[in-house]
Short mmCIF file of C-alpha atoms in Angstrom, two decimals:
data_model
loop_
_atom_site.label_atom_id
_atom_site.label_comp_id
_atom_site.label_asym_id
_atom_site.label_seq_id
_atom_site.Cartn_x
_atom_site.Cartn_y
_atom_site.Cartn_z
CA UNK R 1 92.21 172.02 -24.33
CA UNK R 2 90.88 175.76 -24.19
CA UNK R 3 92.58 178.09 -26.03
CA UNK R 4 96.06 179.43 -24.40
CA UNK R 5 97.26 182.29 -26.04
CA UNK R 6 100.55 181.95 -24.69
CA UNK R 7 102.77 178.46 -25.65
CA UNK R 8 104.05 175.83 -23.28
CA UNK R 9 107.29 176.53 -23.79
CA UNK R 10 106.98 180.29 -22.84
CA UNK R 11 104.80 179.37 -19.75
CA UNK R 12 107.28 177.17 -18.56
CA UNK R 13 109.52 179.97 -18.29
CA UNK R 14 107.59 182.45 -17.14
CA UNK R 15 107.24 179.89 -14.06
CA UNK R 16 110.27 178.68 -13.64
CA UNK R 17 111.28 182.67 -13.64
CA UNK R 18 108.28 183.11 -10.90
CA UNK R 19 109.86 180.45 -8.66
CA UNK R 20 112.84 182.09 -8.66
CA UNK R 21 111.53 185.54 -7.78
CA UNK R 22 109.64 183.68 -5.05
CA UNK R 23 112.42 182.08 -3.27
CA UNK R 24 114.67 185.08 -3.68
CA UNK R 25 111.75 186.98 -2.28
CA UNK R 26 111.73 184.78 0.59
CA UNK R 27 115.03 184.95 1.16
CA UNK R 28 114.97 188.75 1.20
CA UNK R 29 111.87 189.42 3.48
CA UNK R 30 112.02 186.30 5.56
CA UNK R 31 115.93 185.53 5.42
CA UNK R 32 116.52 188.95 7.35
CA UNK R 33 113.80 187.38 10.51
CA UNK R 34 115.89 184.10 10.49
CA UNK R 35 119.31 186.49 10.80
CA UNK R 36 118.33 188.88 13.36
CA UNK R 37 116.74 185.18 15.28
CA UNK R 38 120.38 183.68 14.77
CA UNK R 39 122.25 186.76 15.94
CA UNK R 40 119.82 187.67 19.20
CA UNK R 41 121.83 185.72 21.89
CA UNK R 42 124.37 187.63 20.31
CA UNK R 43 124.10 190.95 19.97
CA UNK R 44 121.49 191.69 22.53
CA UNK R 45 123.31 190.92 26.58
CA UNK R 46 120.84 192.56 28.24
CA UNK R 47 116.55 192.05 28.37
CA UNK R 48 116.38 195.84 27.17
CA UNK R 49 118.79 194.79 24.31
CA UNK R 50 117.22 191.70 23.38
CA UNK R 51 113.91 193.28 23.31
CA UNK R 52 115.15 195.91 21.05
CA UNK R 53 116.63 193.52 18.69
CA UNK R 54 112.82 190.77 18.93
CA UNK R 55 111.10 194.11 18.40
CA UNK R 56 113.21 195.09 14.80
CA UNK R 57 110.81 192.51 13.28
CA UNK R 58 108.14 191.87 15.73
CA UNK R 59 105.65 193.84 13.36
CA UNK R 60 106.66 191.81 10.45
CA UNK R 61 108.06 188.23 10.46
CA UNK R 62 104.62 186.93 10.27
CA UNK R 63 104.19 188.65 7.07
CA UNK R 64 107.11 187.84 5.57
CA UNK R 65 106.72 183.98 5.80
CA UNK R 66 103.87 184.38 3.21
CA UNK R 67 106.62 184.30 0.92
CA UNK R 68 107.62 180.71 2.19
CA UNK R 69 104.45 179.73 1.52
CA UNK R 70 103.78 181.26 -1.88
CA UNK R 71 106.86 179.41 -2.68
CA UNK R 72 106.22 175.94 -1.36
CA UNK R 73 102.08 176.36 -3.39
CA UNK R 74 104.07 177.41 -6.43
CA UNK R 75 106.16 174.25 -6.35
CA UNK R 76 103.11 171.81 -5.74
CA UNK R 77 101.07 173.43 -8.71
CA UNK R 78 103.61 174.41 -11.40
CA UNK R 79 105.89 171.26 -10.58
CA UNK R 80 103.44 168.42 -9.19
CA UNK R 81 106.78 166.04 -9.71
CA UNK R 82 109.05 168.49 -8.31
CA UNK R 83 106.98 168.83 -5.37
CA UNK R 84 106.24 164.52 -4.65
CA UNK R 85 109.87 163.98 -4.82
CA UNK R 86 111.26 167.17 -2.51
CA UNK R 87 108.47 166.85 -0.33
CA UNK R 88 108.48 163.22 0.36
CA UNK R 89 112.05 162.40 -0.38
CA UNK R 90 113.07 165.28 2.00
CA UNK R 91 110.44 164.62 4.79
CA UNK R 92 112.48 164.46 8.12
CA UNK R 93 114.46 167.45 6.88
CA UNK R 94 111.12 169.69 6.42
CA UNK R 95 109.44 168.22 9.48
CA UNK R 96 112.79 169.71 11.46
CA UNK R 97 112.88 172.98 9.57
CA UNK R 98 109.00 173.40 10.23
CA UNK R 99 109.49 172.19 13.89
CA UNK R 100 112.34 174.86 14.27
CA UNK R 101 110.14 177.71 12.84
CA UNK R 102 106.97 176.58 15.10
CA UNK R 103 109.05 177.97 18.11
CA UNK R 104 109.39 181.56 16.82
CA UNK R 105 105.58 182.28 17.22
CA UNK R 106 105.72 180.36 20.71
CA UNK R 107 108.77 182.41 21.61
CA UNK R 108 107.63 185.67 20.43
CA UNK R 109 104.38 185.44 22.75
CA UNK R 110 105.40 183.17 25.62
CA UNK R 111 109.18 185.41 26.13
CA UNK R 112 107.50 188.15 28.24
CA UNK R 113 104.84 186.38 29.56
CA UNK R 114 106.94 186.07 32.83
CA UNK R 115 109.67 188.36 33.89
CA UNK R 116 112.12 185.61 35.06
CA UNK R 117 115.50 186.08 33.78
CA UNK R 118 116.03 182.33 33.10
CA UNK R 119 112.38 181.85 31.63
CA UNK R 120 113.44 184.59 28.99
CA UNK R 121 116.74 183.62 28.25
CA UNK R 122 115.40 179.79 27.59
CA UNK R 123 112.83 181.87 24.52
CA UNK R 124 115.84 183.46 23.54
CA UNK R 125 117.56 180.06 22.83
CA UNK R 126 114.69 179.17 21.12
CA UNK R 127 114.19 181.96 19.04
CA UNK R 128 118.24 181.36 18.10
CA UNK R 129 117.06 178.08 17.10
CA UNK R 130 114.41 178.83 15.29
CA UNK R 131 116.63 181.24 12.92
CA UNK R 132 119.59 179.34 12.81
CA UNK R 133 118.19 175.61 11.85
CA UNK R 134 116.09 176.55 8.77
CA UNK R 135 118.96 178.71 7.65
CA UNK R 136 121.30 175.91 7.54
CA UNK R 137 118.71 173.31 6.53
CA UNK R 138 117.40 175.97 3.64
CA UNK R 139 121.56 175.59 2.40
CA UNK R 140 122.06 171.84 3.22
CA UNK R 141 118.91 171.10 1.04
CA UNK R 142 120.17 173.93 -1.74
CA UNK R 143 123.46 171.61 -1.66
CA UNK R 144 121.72 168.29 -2.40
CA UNK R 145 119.98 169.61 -5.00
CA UNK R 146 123.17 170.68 -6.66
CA UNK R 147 124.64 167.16 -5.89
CA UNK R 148 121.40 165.29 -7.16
CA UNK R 149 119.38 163.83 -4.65
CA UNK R 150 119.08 160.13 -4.42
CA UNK R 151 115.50 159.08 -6.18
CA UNK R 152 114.49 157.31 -9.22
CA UNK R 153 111.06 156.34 -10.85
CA UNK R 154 109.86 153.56 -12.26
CA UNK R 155 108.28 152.72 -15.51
CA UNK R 156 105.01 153.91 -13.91
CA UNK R 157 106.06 157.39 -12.57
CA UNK R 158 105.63 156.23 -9.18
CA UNK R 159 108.42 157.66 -6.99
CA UNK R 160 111.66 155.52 -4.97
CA UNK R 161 113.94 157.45 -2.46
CA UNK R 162 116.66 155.97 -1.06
CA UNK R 163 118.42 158.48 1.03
CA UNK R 164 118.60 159.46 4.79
CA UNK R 165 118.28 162.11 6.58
CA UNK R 166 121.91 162.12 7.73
CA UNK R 167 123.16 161.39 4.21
CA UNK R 168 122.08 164.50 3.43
CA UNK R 169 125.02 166.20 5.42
CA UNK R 170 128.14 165.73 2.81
CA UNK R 171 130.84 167.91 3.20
CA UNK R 172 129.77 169.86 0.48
CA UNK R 173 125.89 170.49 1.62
CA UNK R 174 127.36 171.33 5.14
CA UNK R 175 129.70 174.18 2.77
CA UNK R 176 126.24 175.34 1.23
CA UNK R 177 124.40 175.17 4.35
CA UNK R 178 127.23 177.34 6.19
CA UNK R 179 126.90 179.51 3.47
CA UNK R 180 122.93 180.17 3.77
CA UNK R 181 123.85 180.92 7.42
CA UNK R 182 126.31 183.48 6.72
CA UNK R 183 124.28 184.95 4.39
CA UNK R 184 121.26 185.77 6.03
CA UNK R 185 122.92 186.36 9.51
CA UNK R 186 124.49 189.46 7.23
CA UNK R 187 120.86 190.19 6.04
CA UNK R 188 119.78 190.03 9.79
CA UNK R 189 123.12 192.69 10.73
CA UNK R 190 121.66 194.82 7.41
CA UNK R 191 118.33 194.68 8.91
CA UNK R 192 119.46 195.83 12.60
CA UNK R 193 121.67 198.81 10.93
CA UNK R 194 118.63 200.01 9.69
CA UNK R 195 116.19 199.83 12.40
CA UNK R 196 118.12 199.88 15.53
CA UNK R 197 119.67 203.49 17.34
CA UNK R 198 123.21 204.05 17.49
CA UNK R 199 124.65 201.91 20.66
CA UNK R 200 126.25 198.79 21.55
CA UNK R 201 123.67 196.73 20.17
CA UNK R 202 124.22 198.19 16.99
CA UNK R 203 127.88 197.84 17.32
CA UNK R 204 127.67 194.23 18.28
CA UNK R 205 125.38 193.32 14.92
CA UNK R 206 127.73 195.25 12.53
CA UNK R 207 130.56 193.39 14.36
CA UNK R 208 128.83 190.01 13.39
CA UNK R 209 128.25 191.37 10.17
CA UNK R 210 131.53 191.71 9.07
CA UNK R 211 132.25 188.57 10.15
CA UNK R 212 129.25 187.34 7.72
CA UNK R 213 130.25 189.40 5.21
CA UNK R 214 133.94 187.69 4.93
CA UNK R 215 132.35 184.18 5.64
CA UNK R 216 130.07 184.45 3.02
CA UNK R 217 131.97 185.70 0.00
CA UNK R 218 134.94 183.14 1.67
CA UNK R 219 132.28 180.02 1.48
CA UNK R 220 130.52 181.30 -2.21
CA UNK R 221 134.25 181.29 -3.66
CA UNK R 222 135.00 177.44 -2.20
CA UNK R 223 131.38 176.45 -3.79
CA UNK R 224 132.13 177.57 -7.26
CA UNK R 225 135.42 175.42 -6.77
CA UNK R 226 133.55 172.83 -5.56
CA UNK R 227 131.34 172.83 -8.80
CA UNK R 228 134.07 173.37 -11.00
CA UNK R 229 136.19 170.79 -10.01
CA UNK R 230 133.99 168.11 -7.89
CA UNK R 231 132.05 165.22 -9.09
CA UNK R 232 128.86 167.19 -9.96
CA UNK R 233 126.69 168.48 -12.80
CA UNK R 234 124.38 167.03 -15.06
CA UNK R 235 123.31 167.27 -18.61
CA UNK R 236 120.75 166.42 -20.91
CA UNK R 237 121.59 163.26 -22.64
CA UNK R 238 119.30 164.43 -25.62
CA UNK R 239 117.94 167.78 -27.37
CA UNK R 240 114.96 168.69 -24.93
CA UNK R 241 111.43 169.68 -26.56
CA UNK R 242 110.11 172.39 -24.86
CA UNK R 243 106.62 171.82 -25.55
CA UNK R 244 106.99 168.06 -25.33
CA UNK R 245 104.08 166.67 -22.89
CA UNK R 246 105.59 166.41 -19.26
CA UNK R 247 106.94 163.41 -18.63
CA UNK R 248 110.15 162.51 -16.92
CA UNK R 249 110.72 159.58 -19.05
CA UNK R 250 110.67 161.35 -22.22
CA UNK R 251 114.14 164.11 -21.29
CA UNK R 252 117.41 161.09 -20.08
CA UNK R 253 120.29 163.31 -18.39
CA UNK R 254 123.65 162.27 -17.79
CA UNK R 255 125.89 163.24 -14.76
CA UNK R 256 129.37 165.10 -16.01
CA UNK R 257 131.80 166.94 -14.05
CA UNK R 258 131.33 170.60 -13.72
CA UNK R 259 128.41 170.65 -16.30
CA UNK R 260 126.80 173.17 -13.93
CA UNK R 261 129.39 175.99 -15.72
CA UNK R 262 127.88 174.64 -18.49
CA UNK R 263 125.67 177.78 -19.22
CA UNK R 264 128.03 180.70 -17.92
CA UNK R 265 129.93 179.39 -21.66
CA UNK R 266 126.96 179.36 -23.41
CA UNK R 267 125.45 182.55 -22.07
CA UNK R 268 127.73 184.55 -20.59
CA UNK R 269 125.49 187.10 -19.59
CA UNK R 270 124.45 184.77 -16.54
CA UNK R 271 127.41 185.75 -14.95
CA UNK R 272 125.79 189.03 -13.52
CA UNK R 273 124.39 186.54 -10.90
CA UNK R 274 127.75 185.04 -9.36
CA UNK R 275 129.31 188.23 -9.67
CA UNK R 276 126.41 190.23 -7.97
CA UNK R 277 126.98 187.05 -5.12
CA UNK R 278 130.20 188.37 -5.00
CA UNK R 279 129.45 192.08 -5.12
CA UNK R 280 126.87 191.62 -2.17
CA UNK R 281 129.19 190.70 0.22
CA UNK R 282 132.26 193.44 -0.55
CA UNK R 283 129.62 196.36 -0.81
CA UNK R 284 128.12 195.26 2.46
CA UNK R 285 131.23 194.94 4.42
CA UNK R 286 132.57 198.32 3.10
CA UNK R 287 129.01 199.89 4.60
CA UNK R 288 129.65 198.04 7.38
CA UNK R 289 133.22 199.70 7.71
CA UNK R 290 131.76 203.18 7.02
CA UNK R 291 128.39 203.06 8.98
CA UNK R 292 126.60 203.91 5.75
CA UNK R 293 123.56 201.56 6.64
CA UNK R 294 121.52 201.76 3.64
CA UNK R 295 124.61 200.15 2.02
CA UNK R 296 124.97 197.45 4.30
CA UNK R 297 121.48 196.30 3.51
CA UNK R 298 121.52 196.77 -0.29
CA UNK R 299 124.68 194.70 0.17
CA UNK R 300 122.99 191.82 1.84
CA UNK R 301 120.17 191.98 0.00
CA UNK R 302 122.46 191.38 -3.60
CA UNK R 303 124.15 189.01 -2.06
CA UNK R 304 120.58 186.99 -1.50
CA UNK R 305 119.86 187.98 -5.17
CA UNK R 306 123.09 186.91 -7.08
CA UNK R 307 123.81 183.39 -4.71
CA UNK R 308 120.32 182.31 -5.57
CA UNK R 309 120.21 183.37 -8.85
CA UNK R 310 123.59 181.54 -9.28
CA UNK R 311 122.70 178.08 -8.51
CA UNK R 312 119.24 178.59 -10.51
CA UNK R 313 121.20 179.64 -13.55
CA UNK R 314 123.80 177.14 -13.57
CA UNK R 315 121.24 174.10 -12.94
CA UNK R 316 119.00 175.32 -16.13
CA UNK R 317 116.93 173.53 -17.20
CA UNK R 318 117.42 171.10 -14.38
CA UNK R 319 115.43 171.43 -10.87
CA UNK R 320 115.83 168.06 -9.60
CA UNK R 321 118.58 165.94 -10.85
CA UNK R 322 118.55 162.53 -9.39
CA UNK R 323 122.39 160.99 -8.02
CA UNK R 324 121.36 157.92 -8.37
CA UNK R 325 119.60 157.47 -11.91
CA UNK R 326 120.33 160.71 -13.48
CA UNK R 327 117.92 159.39 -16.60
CA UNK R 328 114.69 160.09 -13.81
CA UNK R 329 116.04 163.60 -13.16
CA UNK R 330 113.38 166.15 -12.96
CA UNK R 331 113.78 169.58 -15.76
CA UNK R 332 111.56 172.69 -16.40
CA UNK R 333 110.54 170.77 -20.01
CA UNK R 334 109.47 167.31 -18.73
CA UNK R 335 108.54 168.18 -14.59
CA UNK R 336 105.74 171.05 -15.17
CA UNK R 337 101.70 171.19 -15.22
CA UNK R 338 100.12 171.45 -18.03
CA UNK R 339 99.44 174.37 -20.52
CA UNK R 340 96.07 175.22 -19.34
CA UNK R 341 97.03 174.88 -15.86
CA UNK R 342 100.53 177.12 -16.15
CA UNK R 343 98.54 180.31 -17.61
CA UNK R 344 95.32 180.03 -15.46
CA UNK R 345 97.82 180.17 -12.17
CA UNK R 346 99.64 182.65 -14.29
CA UNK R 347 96.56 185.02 -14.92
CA UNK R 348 96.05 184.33 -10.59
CA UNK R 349 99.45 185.32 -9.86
CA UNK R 350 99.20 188.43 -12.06
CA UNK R 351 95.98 189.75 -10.05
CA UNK R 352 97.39 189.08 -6.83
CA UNK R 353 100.87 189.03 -6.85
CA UNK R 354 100.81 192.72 -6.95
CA UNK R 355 98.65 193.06 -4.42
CA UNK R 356 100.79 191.27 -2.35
CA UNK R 357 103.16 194.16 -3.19
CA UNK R 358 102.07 196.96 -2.48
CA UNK R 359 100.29 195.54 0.92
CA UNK R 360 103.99 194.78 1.70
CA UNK R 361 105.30 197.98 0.55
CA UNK R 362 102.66 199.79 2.67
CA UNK R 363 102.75 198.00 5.54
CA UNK R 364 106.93 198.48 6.30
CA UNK R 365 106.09 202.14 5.04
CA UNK R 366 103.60 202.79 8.55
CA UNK R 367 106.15 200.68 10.55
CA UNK R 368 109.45 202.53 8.90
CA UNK R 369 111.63 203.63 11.79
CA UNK R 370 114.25 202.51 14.13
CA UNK R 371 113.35 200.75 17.69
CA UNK R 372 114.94 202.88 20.39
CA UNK R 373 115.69 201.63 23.94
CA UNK R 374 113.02 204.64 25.38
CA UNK R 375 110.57 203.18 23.12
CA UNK R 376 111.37 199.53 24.26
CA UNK R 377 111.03 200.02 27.96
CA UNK R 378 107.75 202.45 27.30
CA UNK R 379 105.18 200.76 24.89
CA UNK R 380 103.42 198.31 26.55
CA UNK R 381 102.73 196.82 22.73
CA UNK R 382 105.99 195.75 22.54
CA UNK R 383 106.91 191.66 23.33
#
């Protein structure tokens, strides 16, 4: 192997630490498209209105589902194993989170293609659709993967699910998926207090929310109770080696009951992340209550952070713990690529990464600014 001058244990880290940045980053830029989607029917009663509201992120949601994407190739070459099981195990709920995003391009360019009432209000429907299922899908998976998801491998690596797609709606995925809903529908109202004029529709998305706001610090609080006092965790049924050669076989886990707090004992600096989960929430309903917009967002977006960061932190070093043969379960020391593969993406990621950054950064700098219902019925760029 060429020489690496960083060691396998640190570049497991670094990507495990990179996968999380990448899925909160999706959550943030994307999560706020799939709220204002879920809240449209909503919050916008008339054309005018609901044109204002597609037009908040018309000039971005295409962007921001790079993010998705970065997430889903980090996955696949950081965590081949990760990626056969999820992907595979999880098909039918992908292919209906992928067929539910397919209609936002459709809707966004087919919606004003005729100026039927009924033809619109059918796009508008879809959009909702479109937001709302990966939203709750995005949770309900989140969920599973806290629970363990049914697969185990055999003495050849080769990989055995044995779920359904309806088994993976337990009452406590459906909590987690309920909770992903509420949580970016309040990153959608964040996102319409900061780019939509004073008015009704404005009014109606801060009314919604509130609502959010409530539901989601309401639903986070049952989860943790959920976790502490449900049949779920897992732990490693030996000492780990972090620079052992990845292979599931080698790192056994065993399932325990509330093992998942685990880690808030032995580190109990990880508890910035639940209580920025709760945080989010509070600070966003009190800018809700005060029209200070900027806070509503910040609020929204913390709340992204510190849920996220939560379950991450309390599964380490697990990402996919099997239900039904916890010894296969997948962990950041026995599911990764190897050395030389970790720092070569690494050194990839560090040249473009940023450039990702600051493309974003510019772009929603030129398109800063709030849609106004002149502007909507005016500019004939507008869907």
């Amino acid at each position: 192997m060429p020489f690496v001058p960083l060691d396998y244990e640190t570049l497991r880290l670094i990507w495990w630490l990179l996968l999380g940045v990448l899925l909160i980053g999706f959550a943030i830029a994307d999560g706020f498209d799939l709220g204002v989607a879920a809240l449209l029917p909503f919050v916008g009663k008339t054309d005018v209105e609901r044109r204002q509201v597609i037009n908040t992120i018309g000039a971005t949601w295409e962007g921001n589902q790079v993010w998705f994407i970065l997430a889903g190739g980090a996955i696949f070459a950081a965590w081949p194993f990760v990626y056969a099981v999820s992907f595979s195990g999880f098909y039918l709920a992908m292919f209906l989170v992928l067929a539910a995003l397919i209609l936002r391009p459709v809707g966004f360019k087919y919606r004003s293609k005729k100026a039927d009432p009924a033809w619109r209000s059918r796009w508008d429907w879809a959009l909702f659709v479109g937001g709302f299922v990966p939203a709750l899908v995005f949770g309900v998976a989140v969920g599973n993967v806290l629970l363990g998801a049914p697969f185990r491998l055999d003495s050849d690596l080769r990989t055995f699910y044995e779920g359904s797609l309806l088994g993976l709606f337990t009452p406590f995925s459906l909590l987690t998926g309920l909770l992903s809903v509420t949580m970016l529908v309040l990153h959608g109202a964040g996102w319409l207090s900061l780019k939509l004029e004073e008015g009704p529709v404005l009014d109606r998305a801060l009314k919604f929310g509130k609502i959010a706001a409530l539901a989601s610090l309401v639903l986070f609080v049952l989860g943790g109770v959920f976790v502490a006092y449900g049949d779920m965790g897992y732990r490693l049924a030996a000492e780990a080696d972090p620079a052992g050669p990845s292979n599931p076989h080698l790192t056994g886990a065993v399932a325990a009951t509330g093992a998942w707090l685990d880690n808030y004992a032995a580190h109990p600096w990880m508890l910035i992340a639940p209580v920025l989960g709760l945080l989010g929430p509070i600070l966003a309903f009190l800018g809700i209550s005060g029209r200070k917009h900027v806070l509503v967002f910040t609020g929204s977006t913390l709340a992204n952070v510190g849920i996220i960061a939560t379950v991450g932190l309390s599964m380490f070093p697990f990402i996919l713990p099997s239900s039904i043969d916890p010894a296969s379960s997948l962990t950041l020391w026995n599911a990764s690529s190897s050395q030389g593969t970790l720092f070569i993406m690494l050194l990839v990621t560090l040249i473009f990464l940023p450039i990702v950054l600051l493309y974003t950064a510019w772009a929603y700098k030129v398109m800063f600014g709030r849609v106004t219902d002149e502007e909507v019925r005016l500019n004939p760029d507008f869907y």
